[in-house]
């Protein structure tokens, strides 16, 4: 009889909250110290802006800390709310406080204001960069001016606050809290914790976890690491082997890369998507694209999709932002003695689906 591989799939689910956070010691202490007044029933008028890339543990860290400190809070994912996000967010807050949300936004705000008056309370606004600026302005303005709550804003965008209206920037006092991309060692710790919860101990070795951590380090994302582990485990089970092997990890990579790429680009603006699409098509055909050729391709793609023209400056800004997100890299290639060089743009290696 073949030994089973997966003990429980629950720890692999996106909504799973692990019993503790691996690593992240400095950031964890900083957040805990900042929220300490709330544990004594006092208020903390200075909020937090938690910033970091995809899957760097922002959401899970905040949730685990708030749960462990036993602070009353509402968690709102702005990305999953329907349009009129300010309205739905205030409605969620009211519901959490035991109220029944109906009527106009002003009505709901008045009730929330009364219920939260002088209270120690945290409101987490996750994926705030997915919220239209006007809605976010309204929400932050209300929460910071009319209530005593502590707002924890979570986003992938360091310059998010600077994009808000000047009076919102004035009223939102906050500390920035940066979540760096995970190193291989940190990813290994996270994988060790997760595999213990999800897999039978006979199903994997430290070497396999290391192999996955090495791959996931290319993006620094814990989500990518966990997804790879889950997929490799499923494959091992499917092939009825005793242990997860390197071959399973390789196969998992091909599958996970594709879905990861899709979720990564799903949140990007259409112009960014057009750039990635052009690069993807070219690399499939093995044609390297220079910056100029890519610009031409993007212009054509946008035109074809009736998305209006784009200036060279806008295009360069998009390239910069894609580079910061580790989605592309730029390579200078010399053209031979005295002939200068040409600049090529490539999709990040981990995005290439061979
Ligand atoms: N330090 C950690 N210890 C244990 N698990 C972690 C840690 N960091 C991240 N994870 C796990 O990795 C996955 C991704 O983390 P999380 O959802 O918090 O990332 P995020 O920074 O909020 O990403 P996004 O910007 O995409 O929302 C989750 O399954 C989470 O439980
Ligand atoms: Mg998150």
mmCIF file of C-alpha atoms and ligand atoms in Angstrom:
data_model
loop_
_atom_site.group_PDB
_atom_site.id
_atom_site.type_symbol
_atom_site.label_atom_id
_atom_site.label_comp_id
_atom_site.label_asym_id
_atom_site.label_seq_id
_atom_site.Cartn_x
_atom_site.Cartn_y
_atom_site.Cartn_z
ATOM 1 C CA UNK A 1 0.000 0.000 0.000
ATOM 2 C CA UNK A 2 1.246 3.493 -0.866
ATOM 3 C CA UNK A 3 1.584 5.908 2.049
ATOM 4 C CA UNK A 4 -0.695 8.919 1.697
ATOM 5 C CA UNK A 5 0.901 12.326 1.149
ATOM 6 C CA UNK A 6 -1.622 14.958 2.197
ATOM 7 C CA UNK A 7 -2.905 14.973 5.778
ATOM 8 C CA UNK A 8 -5.195 17.975 5.291
ATOM 9 C CA UNK A 9 -5.756 20.434 2.468
ATOM 10 C CA UNK A 10 -7.058 23.100 4.817
ATOM 11 C CA UNK A 11 -3.608 24.658 5.495
ATOM 12 C CA UNK A 12 -3.177 25.132 1.747
ATOM 13 C CA UNK A 13 -6.302 27.267 1.407
ATOM 14 C CA UNK A 14 -5.917 30.994 0.817
ATOM 15 C CA UNK A 15 -8.127 31.778 3.830
ATOM 16 C CA UNK A 16 -6.135 29.612 6.236
ATOM 17 C CA UNK A 17 -4.625 31.479 9.183
ATOM 18 C CA UNK A 18 -1.535 29.695 10.550
ATOM 19 C CA UNK A 19 -1.124 29.406 14.335
ATOM 20 C CA UNK A 20 1.892 31.692 14.208
ATOM 21 C CA UNK A 21 3.854 33.859 11.805
ATOM 22 C CA UNK A 22 7.258 32.493 10.793
ATOM 23 C CA UNK A 23 10.047 35.112 10.885
ATOM 24 C CA UNK A 24 9.137 38.774 10.264
ATOM 25 C CA UNK A 25 10.296 39.469 13.842
ATOM 26 C CA UNK A 26 11.155 43.162 13.428
ATOM 27 C CA UNK A 27 7.973 44.115 11.619
ATOM 28 C CA UNK A 28 5.911 42.040 14.049
ATOM 29 C CA UNK A 29 7.345 43.843 17.075
ATOM 30 C CA UNK A 30 6.899 47.203 15.448
ATOM 31 C CA UNK A 31 3.217 46.545 14.769
ATOM 32 C CA UNK A 32 2.587 45.040 18.199
ATOM 33 C CA UNK A 33 4.230 47.977 19.948
ATOM 34 C CA UNK A 34 2.249 50.403 17.839
ATOM 35 C CA UNK A 35 -1.035 48.712 18.726
ATOM 36 C CA UNK A 36 -0.194 48.220 22.435
ATOM 37 C CA UNK A 37 -2.342 51.178 23.673
ATOM 38 C CA UNK A 38 -5.404 49.454 22.181
ATOM 39 C CA UNK A 39 -4.856 46.368 24.333
ATOM 40 C CA UNK A 40 -5.312 48.623 27.374
ATOM 41 C CA UNK A 41 -8.553 50.050 25.980
ATOM 42 C CA UNK A 42 -6.845 53.290 24.999
ATOM 43 C CA UNK A 43 -7.046 54.726 21.482
ATOM 44 C CA UNK A 44 -4.199 54.912 18.932
ATOM 45 C CA UNK A 45 -4.906 57.782 16.566
ATOM 46 C CA UNK A 46 -1.874 57.039 14.380
ATOM 47 C CA UNK A 47 -2.621 54.432 11.744
ATOM 48 C CA UNK A 48 -0.375 52.106 9.756
ATOM 49 C CA UNK A 49 0.358 51.767 6.082
ATOM 50 C CA UNK A 50 1.473 48.203 5.523
ATOM 51 C CA UNK A 51 3.261 47.953 2.173
ATOM 52 C CA UNK A 52 4.859 45.044 0.355
ATOM 53 C CA UNK A 53 4.756 42.872 -2.749
ATOM 54 C CA UNK A 54 2.535 39.950 -3.628
ATOM 55 C CA UNK A 55 2.397 37.240 -0.971
ATOM 56 C CA UNK A 56 4.839 38.876 1.443
ATOM 57 C CA UNK A 57 2.578 38.109 4.404
ATOM 58 C CA UNK A 58 0.878 41.475 4.930
ATOM 59 C CA UNK A 59 -2.668 40.168 5.361
ATOM 60 C CA UNK A 60 -1.785 37.150 7.461
ATOM 61 C CA UNK A 61 0.555 39.063 9.779
ATOM 62 C CA UNK A 62 -2.011 41.756 10.560
ATOM 63 C CA UNK A 63 -4.763 39.190 11.123
ATOM 64 C CA UNK A 64 -2.660 36.985 13.427
ATOM 65 C CA UNK A 65 -1.456 39.975 15.469
ATOM 66 C CA UNK A 66 -4.956 41.400 15.926
ATOM 67 C CA UNK A 67 -6.311 37.993 16.923
ATOM 68 C CA UNK A 68 -3.498 37.349 19.405
ATOM 69 C CA UNK A 69 -3.686 40.801 20.978
ATOM 70 C CA UNK A 70 -7.433 40.407 21.292
ATOM 71 C CA UNK A 71 -8.115 43.866 19.872
ATOM 72 C CA UNK A 72 -11.621 44.526 18.509
ATOM 73 C CA UNK A 73 -11.339 45.002 14.769
ATOM 74 C CA UNK A 74 -13.084 44.791 11.421
ATOM 75 C CA UNK A 75 -11.246 43.370 8.451
ATOM 76 C CA UNK A 76 -12.379 44.714 5.089
ATOM 77 C CA UNK A 77 -10.976 43.580 1.760
ATOM 78 C CA UNK A 78 -11.631 46.534 -0.533
ATOM 79 C CA UNK A 79 -10.838 44.477 -3.615
ATOM 80 C CA UNK A 80 -13.692 42.065 -2.993
ATOM 81 C CA UNK A 81 -16.271 44.781 -2.298
ATOM 82 C CA UNK A 82 -18.680 45.784 -5.059
ATOM 83 C CA UNK A 83 -18.700 49.295 -6.548
ATOM 84 C CA UNK A 84 -19.523 52.165 -4.148
ATOM 85 C CA UNK A 85 -16.762 50.744 -1.969
ATOM 86 C CA UNK A 86 -16.998 53.444 0.719
ATOM 87 C CA UNK A 87 -20.670 52.618 1.229
ATOM 88 C CA UNK A 88 -20.097 48.859 1.430
ATOM 89 C CA UNK A 89 -17.128 49.296 3.764
ATOM 90 C CA UNK A 90 -19.120 51.460 6.198
ATOM 91 C CA UNK A 91 -21.989 48.941 5.959
ATOM 92 C CA UNK A 92 -19.578 46.128 6.907
ATOM 93 C CA UNK A 93 -18.319 48.098 9.888
ATOM 94 C CA UNK A 94 -21.859 48.746 11.056
ATOM 95 C CA UNK A 95 -22.770 45.090 10.650
ATOM 96 C CA UNK A 96 -19.768 44.015 12.714
ATOM 97 C CA UNK A 97 -20.905 46.431 15.428
ATOM 98 C CA UNK A 98 -24.276 44.700 15.479
ATOM 99 C CA UNK A 99 -26.193 47.318 13.479
ATOM 100 C CA UNK A 100 -28.409 46.814 10.449
ATOM 101 C CA UNK A 101 -27.031 48.599 7.408
ATOM 102 C CA UNK A 102 -29.726 50.255 5.293
ATOM 103 C CA UNK A 103 -30.325 53.786 4.079
ATOM 104 C CA UNK A 104 -27.956 56.439 2.809
ATOM 105 C CA UNK A 105 -24.208 56.575 3.356
ATOM 106 C CA UNK A 106 -24.627 59.618 5.623
ATOM 107 C CA UNK A 107 -27.096 57.725 7.760
ATOM 108 C CA UNK A 108 -24.762 54.751 8.156
ATOM 109 C CA UNK A 109 -21.842 57.042 8.927
ATOM 110 C CA UNK A 110 -23.782 58.814 11.644
ATOM 111 C CA UNK A 111 -24.602 55.537 13.385
ATOM 112 C CA UNK A 112 -21.031 54.233 13.076
ATOM 113 C CA UNK A 113 -19.725 57.526 14.432
ATOM 114 C CA UNK A 114 -21.930 57.262 17.522
ATOM 115 C CA UNK A 115 -21.147 53.591 18.129
ATOM 116 C CA UNK A 116 -17.398 54.048 17.811
ATOM 117 C CA UNK A 117 -17.147 57.303 19.693
ATOM 118 C CA UNK A 118 -14.105 57.198 21.995
ATOM 119 C CA UNK A 119 -13.689 53.446 21.440
ATOM 120 C CA UNK A 120 -10.471 51.495 20.966
ATOM 121 C CA UNK A 121 -11.079 49.831 17.618
ATOM 122 C CA UNK A 122 -9.106 48.861 14.529
ATOM 123 C CA UNK A 123 -10.298 48.997 10.954
ATOM 124 C CA UNK A 124 -8.196 47.084 8.459
ATOM 125 C CA UNK A 125 -8.586 48.198 4.858
ATOM 126 C CA UNK A 126 -6.836 45.501 2.825
ATOM 127 C CA UNK A 127 -5.917 45.713 -0.879
ATOM 128 C CA UNK A 128 -6.479 49.450 -0.667
ATOM 129 C CA UNK A 129 -4.679 49.990 -3.985
ATOM 130 C CA UNK A 130 -7.628 48.251 -5.674
ATOM 131 C CA UNK A 131 -10.009 50.947 -4.442
ATOM 132 C CA UNK A 132 -10.777 53.975 -6.625
ATOM 133 C CA UNK A 133 -8.995 56.961 -5.052
ATOM 134 C CA UNK A 134 -12.214 58.944 -4.604
ATOM 135 C CA UNK A 135 -13.823 56.155 -2.600
ATOM 136 C CA UNK A 136 -10.691 55.663 -0.514
ATOM 137 C CA UNK A 137 -10.516 59.421 0.091
ATOM 138 C CA UNK A 138 -14.050 59.464 1.376
ATOM 139 C CA UNK A 139 -13.568 56.446 3.612
ATOM 140 C CA UNK A 140 -10.286 57.585 5.149
ATOM 141 C CA UNK A 141 -11.523 61.109 5.564
ATOM 142 C CA UNK A 142 -14.561 59.927 7.498
ATOM 143 C CA UNK A 143 -12.701 57.401 9.659
ATOM 144 C CA UNK A 144 -9.850 59.729 10.585
ATOM 145 C CA UNK A 145 -11.889 62.888 11.153
ATOM 146 C CA UNK A 146 -15.099 61.557 12.641
ATOM 147 C CA UNK A 147 -14.026 58.526 14.683
ATOM 148 C CA UNK A 148 -11.222 57.469 17.044
ATOM 149 C CA UNK A 149 -10.440 54.194 15.254
ATOM 150 C CA UNK A 150 -6.968 53.075 14.215
ATOM 151 C CA UNK A 151 -6.847 52.551 10.465
ATOM 152 C CA UNK A 152 -4.524 49.900 9.069
ATOM 153 C CA UNK A 153 -4.200 50.357 5.346
ATOM 154 C CA UNK A 154 -2.649 47.445 3.444
ATOM 155 C CA UNK A 155 -1.426 47.813 -0.128
ATOM 156 C CA UNK A 156 1.247 46.827 -2.637
ATOM 157 C CA UNK A 157 1.819 50.449 -3.550
ATOM 158 C CA UNK A 158 4.307 52.567 -1.561
ATOM 159 C CA UNK A 159 3.095 55.819 -3.146
ATOM 160 C CA UNK A 160 -0.600 55.140 -2.464
ATOM 161 C CA UNK A 161 -1.020 57.839 0.207
ATOM 162 C CA UNK A 162 0.581 60.452 -2.029
ATOM 163 C CA UNK A 163 -2.129 59.755 -4.576
ATOM 164 C CA UNK A 164 -4.894 60.770 -2.168
ATOM 165 C CA UNK A 165 -6.473 64.203 -1.854
ATOM 166 C CA UNK A 166 -4.398 66.712 0.141
ATOM 167 C CA UNK A 167 -6.928 66.996 2.972
ATOM 168 C CA UNK A 168 -7.068 63.199 3.338
ATOM 169 C CA UNK A 169 -3.285 63.142 3.516
ATOM 170 C CA UNK A 170 -3.488 65.787 6.224
ATOM 171 C CA UNK A 171 -5.936 63.904 8.382
ATOM 172 C CA UNK A 172 -4.483 60.391 7.969
ATOM 173 C CA UNK A 173 -1.576 60.162 10.388
ATOM 174 C CA UNK A 174 0.275 56.909 9.912
ATOM 175 C CA UNK A 175 3.497 54.966 10.227
ATOM 176 C CA UNK A 176 4.806 53.062 7.271
ATOM 177 C CA UNK A 177 5.507 49.386 7.701
ATOM 178 C CA UNK A 178 7.461 47.720 4.945
ATOM 179 C CA UNK A 179 7.221 44.009 4.133
ATOM 180 C CA UNK A 180 10.309 43.053 2.168
ATOM 181 C CA UNK A 181 10.285 40.143 -0.229
ATOM 182 C CA UNK A 182 11.063 36.873 1.518
ATOM 183 C CA UNK A 183 14.508 35.345 1.331
ATOM 184 C CA UNK A 184 15.065 31.660 0.611
ATOM 185 C CA UNK A 185 15.722 30.981 4.300
ATOM 186 C CA UNK A 186 12.487 32.669 5.372
ATOM 187 C CA UNK A 187 10.483 30.849 2.720
ATOM 188 C CA UNK A 188 11.972 27.588 3.953
ATOM 189 C CA UNK A 189 10.754 28.365 7.481
ATOM 190 C CA UNK A 190 7.248 29.098 6.183
ATOM 191 C CA UNK A 191 7.264 25.895 4.119
ATOM 192 C CA UNK A 192 8.420 23.847 7.115
ATOM 193 C CA UNK A 193 5.557 25.214 9.194
ATOM 194 C CA UNK A 194 2.976 24.659 6.468
ATOM 195 C CA UNK A 195 4.159 21.155 5.487
ATOM 196 C CA UNK A 196 3.971 20.003 9.107
ATOM 197 C CA UNK A 197 0.325 21.059 9.174
ATOM 198 C CA UNK A 198 -0.666 19.723 5.766
ATOM 199 C CA UNK A 199 1.528 16.716 4.948
ATOM 200 C CA UNK A 200 2.463 13.400 6.485
ATOM 201 C CA UNK A 201 6.033 13.519 7.746
ATOM 202 C CA UNK A 202 6.998 10.577 5.515
ATOM 203 C CA UNK A 203 5.906 12.463 2.385
ATOM 204 C CA UNK A 204 8.668 15.045 2.097
ATOM 205 C CA UNK A 205 12.268 15.862 2.850
ATOM 206 C CA UNK A 206 13.991 19.077 3.799
ATOM 207 C CA UNK A 207 15.711 18.993 0.398
ATOM 208 C CA UNK A 208 12.374 19.185 -1.377
ATOM 209 C CA UNK A 209 11.278 22.147 0.729
ATOM 210 C CA UNK A 210 14.610 23.806 -0.054
ATOM 211 C CA UNK A 211 14.075 23.216 -3.743
ATOM 212 C CA UNK A 212 10.683 24.956 -3.555
ATOM 213 C CA UNK A 213 12.050 27.818 -1.450
ATOM 214 C CA UNK A 214 14.784 28.348 -4.061
ATOM 215 C CA UNK A 215 12.204 28.698 -6.817
ATOM 216 C CA UNK A 216 9.864 30.913 -4.784
ATOM 217 C CA UNK A 217 12.707 33.249 -3.837
ATOM 218 C CA UNK A 218 12.720 34.478 -7.432
ATOM 219 C CA UNK A 219 9.551 36.388 -6.544
ATOM 220 C CA UNK A 220 9.940 36.449 -2.777
ATOM 221 C CA UNK A 221 6.346 35.383 -2.336
ATOM 222 C CA UNK A 222 5.157 33.004 0.388
ATOM 223 C CA UNK A 223 1.936 32.419 -1.526
ATOM 224 C CA UNK A 224 3.904 31.164 -4.523
ATOM 225 C CA UNK A 225 5.931 28.872 -2.244
ATOM 226 C CA UNK A 226 2.817 27.424 -0.595
ATOM 227 C CA UNK A 227 1.012 26.972 -3.921
ATOM 228 C CA UNK A 228 4.043 25.110 -5.289
ATOM 229 C CA UNK A 229 4.133 22.830 -2.262
ATOM 230 C CA UNK A 230 0.399 22.125 -2.537
ATOM 231 C CA UNK A 231 0.654 21.331 -6.239
ATOM 232 C CA UNK A 232 3.733 19.127 -5.856
ATOM 233 C CA UNK A 233 1.995 17.220 -3.055
ATOM 234 C CA UNK A 234 -1.115 16.707 -5.174
ATOM 235 C CA UNK A 235 1.015 15.389 -8.027
ATOM 236 C CA UNK A 236 2.860 12.965 -5.754
ATOM 237 C CA UNK A 237 -0.494 11.688 -4.578
ATOM 238 C CA UNK A 238 -1.823 11.461 -8.125
ATOM 239 C CA UNK A 239 1.214 9.406 -9.253
ATOM 240 C CA UNK A 240 0.901 7.320 -6.090
ATOM 241 C CA UNK A 241 4.506 7.751 -5.062
ATOM 242 C CA UNK A 242 5.758 7.570 -1.503
ATOM 243 C CA UNK A 243 7.365 10.969 -1.404
ATOM 244 C CA UNK A 244 7.309 14.287 -3.204
ATOM 245 C CA UNK A 245 10.226 14.314 -5.648
ATOM 246 C CA UNK A 246 12.070 16.968 -7.674
ATOM 247 C CA UNK A 247 10.119 15.854 -10.705
ATOM 248 C CA UNK A 248 6.850 16.714 -8.985
ATOM 249 C CA UNK A 249 8.230 20.124 -8.098
ATOM 250 C CA UNK A 250 9.211 20.705 -11.728
ATOM 251 C CA UNK A 251 5.765 19.749 -12.952
ATOM 252 C CA UNK A 252 4.132 21.843 -10.229
ATOM 253 C CA UNK A 253 6.198 24.822 -11.355
ATOM 254 C CA UNK A 254 4.731 24.713 -14.833
ATOM 255 C CA UNK A 255 1.201 24.581 -13.547
ATOM 256 C CA UNK A 256 1.521 27.104 -10.743
ATOM 257 C CA UNK A 257 3.492 29.625 -12.800
ATOM 258 C CA UNK A 258 0.623 29.897 -15.219
ATOM 259 C CA UNK A 259 -2.086 30.610 -12.647
ATOM 260 C CA UNK A 260 0.264 32.834 -10.664
ATOM 261 C CA UNK A 261 0.976 34.851 -13.784
ATOM 262 C CA UNK A 262 -2.734 35.202 -14.421
ATOM 263 C CA UNK A 263 -3.517 36.458 -10.903
ATOM 264 C CA UNK A 264 -0.505 38.740 -11.000
ATOM 265 C CA UNK A 265 -1.637 40.467 -14.141
ATOM 266 C CA UNK A 266 -5.365 40.383 -13.329
ATOM 267 C CA UNK A 267 -4.970 43.387 -11.017
ATOM 268 C CA UNK A 268 -2.843 45.396 -13.439
ATOM 269 C CA UNK A 269 -4.171 48.263 -15.577
ATOM 270 C CA UNK A 270 -4.971 47.407 -19.208
ATOM 271 C CA UNK A 271 -1.900 49.232 -20.512
ATOM 272 C CA UNK A 272 0.413 47.146 -18.292
ATOM 273 C CA UNK A 273 -1.351 44.007 -19.508
ATOM 274 C CA UNK A 274 -0.782 45.042 -23.115
ATOM 275 C CA UNK A 275 2.967 45.343 -22.477
ATOM 276 C CA UNK A 276 3.115 41.872 -20.910
ATOM 277 C CA UNK A 277 0.991 40.405 -23.673
ATOM 278 C CA UNK A 278 3.340 41.739 -26.376
ATOM 279 C CA UNK A 279 6.359 40.389 -24.524
ATOM 280 C CA UNK A 280 4.698 37.055 -23.968
ATOM 281 C CA UNK A 281 3.759 36.632 -27.637
ATOM 282 C CA UNK A 282 7.249 37.605 -28.773
ATOM 283 C CA UNK A 283 8.996 35.256 -26.368
ATOM 284 C CA UNK A 284 6.755 32.402 -27.455
ATOM 285 C CA UNK A 285 8.085 32.964 -30.970
ATOM 286 C CA UNK A 286 11.595 33.451 -29.645
ATOM 287 C CA UNK A 287 11.823 37.010 -30.927
ATOM 288 C CA UNK A 288 13.693 39.371 -28.617
ATOM 289 C CA UNK A 289 12.023 42.797 -28.369
ATOM 290 C CA UNK A 290 13.973 46.010 -28.083
ATOM 291 C CA UNK A 291 12.396 48.867 -26.139
ATOM 292 C CA UNK A 292 11.491 50.552 -29.439
ATOM 293 C CA UNK A 293 9.977 47.423 -30.978
ATOM 294 C CA UNK A 294 8.021 46.766 -27.791
ATOM 295 C CA UNK A 295 6.683 50.326 -27.796
ATOM 296 C CA UNK A 296 5.447 49.859 -31.383
ATOM 297 C CA UNK A 297 3.807 46.545 -30.494
ATOM 298 C CA UNK A 298 2.088 48.047 -27.449
ATOM 299 C CA UNK A 299 0.788 50.986 -29.470
ATOM 300 C CA UNK A 300 -0.685 48.595 -32.036
ATOM 301 C CA UNK A 301 -2.249 46.378 -29.356
ATOM 302 C CA UNK A 302 -3.851 49.329 -27.586
ATOM 303 C CA UNK A 303 -5.166 50.688 -30.862
ATOM 304 C CA UNK A 304 -6.616 47.325 -31.817
ATOM 305 C CA UNK A 305 -8.434 47.164 -28.466
ATOM 306 C CA UNK A 306 -9.598 50.770 -28.753
ATOM 307 C CA UNK A 307 -7.661 51.780 -25.656
ATOM 308 C CA UNK A 308 -6.397 55.075 -26.957
ATOM 309 C CA UNK A 309 -2.853 56.279 -27.639
ATOM 310 C CA UNK A 310 0.065 56.147 -25.242
ATOM 311 C CA UNK A 311 3.058 58.487 -25.014
ATOM 312 C CA UNK A 312 6.676 57.345 -24.778
ATOM 313 C CA UNK A 313 6.820 58.783 -21.267
ATOM 314 C CA UNK A 314 3.772 56.820 -20.119
ATOM 315 C CA UNK A 315 5.242 53.719 -21.714
ATOM 316 C CA UNK A 316 8.524 54.204 -19.863
ATOM 317 C CA UNK A 317 6.685 54.642 -16.586
ATOM 318 C CA UNK A 318 4.839 51.371 -17.179
ATOM 319 C CA UNK A 319 8.138 49.604 -17.869
ATOM 320 C CA UNK A 320 9.525 51.010 -14.632
ATOM 321 C CA UNK A 321 6.533 49.807 -12.620
ATOM 322 C CA UNK A 322 6.641 46.334 -14.196
ATOM 323 C CA UNK A 323 10.339 46.171 -13.384
ATOM 324 C CA UNK A 324 9.648 47.073 -9.762
ATOM 325 C CA UNK A 325 7.118 44.268 -9.594
ATOM 326 C CA UNK A 326 9.731 41.799 -10.878
ATOM 327 C CA UNK A 327 7.622 41.026 -13.923
ATOM 328 C CA UNK A 328 10.166 42.076 -16.514
ATOM 329 C CA UNK A 329 13.884 42.701 -16.760
ATOM 330 C CA UNK A 330 15.879 44.923 -19.041
ATOM 331 C CA UNK A 331 19.086 43.864 -20.733
ATOM 332 C CA UNK A 332 21.620 45.926 -22.656
ATOM 333 C CA UNK A 333 23.264 44.130 -25.546
ATOM 334 C CA UNK A 334 26.379 45.520 -27.233
ATOM 335 C CA UNK A 335 26.239 45.724 -31.028
ATOM 336 C CA UNK A 336 29.965 45.284 -31.492
ATOM 337 C CA UNK A 337 32.940 47.644 -31.310
ATOM 338 C CA UNK A 338 31.977 51.289 -31.467
ATOM 339 C CA UNK A 339 28.443 50.526 -32.543
ATOM 340 C CA UNK A 340 26.795 51.197 -29.187
ATOM 341 C CA UNK A 341 24.182 48.905 -27.734
ATOM 342 C CA UNK A 342 20.517 48.052 -27.892
ATOM 343 C CA UNK A 343 18.182 47.709 -24.897
ATOM 344 C CA UNK A 344 15.953 44.630 -24.779
ATOM 345 C CA UNK A 345 12.978 43.898 -22.552
ATOM 346 C CA UNK A 346 12.257 40.370 -21.311
ATOM 347 C CA UNK A 347 9.582 38.717 -19.242
ATOM 348 C CA UNK A 348 10.905 37.524 -15.877
ATOM 349 C CA UNK A 349 12.196 33.941 -16.168
ATOM 350 C CA UNK A 350 9.665 32.500 -13.771
ATOM 351 C CA UNK A 351 6.865 33.766 -16.020
ATOM 352 C CA UNK A 352 8.095 31.876 -19.056
ATOM 353 C CA UNK A 353 5.870 28.899 -19.511
ATOM 354 C CA UNK A 354 7.980 26.457 -21.416
HETATM 355 N N1 LIG B 1 5.550 34.723 7.861
HETATM 356 C C1 LIG B 1 4.633 33.834 7.487
HETATM 357 N N2 LIG B 1 4.415 32.723 8.211
HETATM 358 C C2 LIG B 1 3.495 31.803 7.834
HETATM 359 N N3 LIG B 1 2.749 31.906 6.714
HETATM 360 C C3 LIG B 1 2.927 32.999 5.935
HETATM 361 C C4 LIG B 1 3.861 34.012 6.288
HETATM 362 N N4 LIG B 1 3.833 34.974 5.337
HETATM 363 C C5 LIG B 1 2.932 34.590 4.440
HETATM 364 N N5 LIG B 1 2.371 33.410 4.777
HETATM 365 C C6 LIG B 1 1.359 32.684 4.001
HETATM 366 O O1 LIG B 1 1.585 32.981 2.621
HETATM 367 C C7 LIG B 1 0.377 33.263 1.920
HETATM 368 C C8 LIG B 1 0.379 34.682 1.419
HETATM 369 O O2 LIG B 1 0.415 35.604 2.506
HETATM 370 P P1 LIG B 1 -0.542 36.877 2.555
HETATM 371 O O3 LIG B 1 -1.853 36.552 1.976
HETATM 372 O O4 LIG B 1 -0.517 37.426 3.929
HETATM 373 O O5 LIG B 1 0.259 37.843 1.568
HETATM 374 P P2 LIG B 1 -0.040 39.362 1.185
HETATM 375 O O6 LIG B 1 1.213 40.122 1.452
HETATM 376 O O7 LIG B 1 -1.276 39.813 1.866
HETATM 377 O O8 LIG B 1 -0.244 39.249 -0.391
HETATM 378 P P3 LIG B 1 -1.198 40.101 -1.376
HETATM 379 O O9 LIG B 1 -0.524 41.405 -1.613
HETATM 380 O O10 LIG B 1 -1.242 39.274 -2.608
HETATM 381 O O11 LIG B 1 -2.530 40.230 -0.698
HETATM 382 C C9 LIG B 1 -0.735 32.983 2.929
HETATM 383 O O12 LIG B 1 -1.134 31.651 2.764
HETATM 384 C C10 LIG B 1 -0.048 33.153 4.278
HETATM 385 O O13 LIG B 1 -0.685 32.384 5.270
HETATM 386 MG MG1 LIG B 2 -3.159 40.283 1.171
#
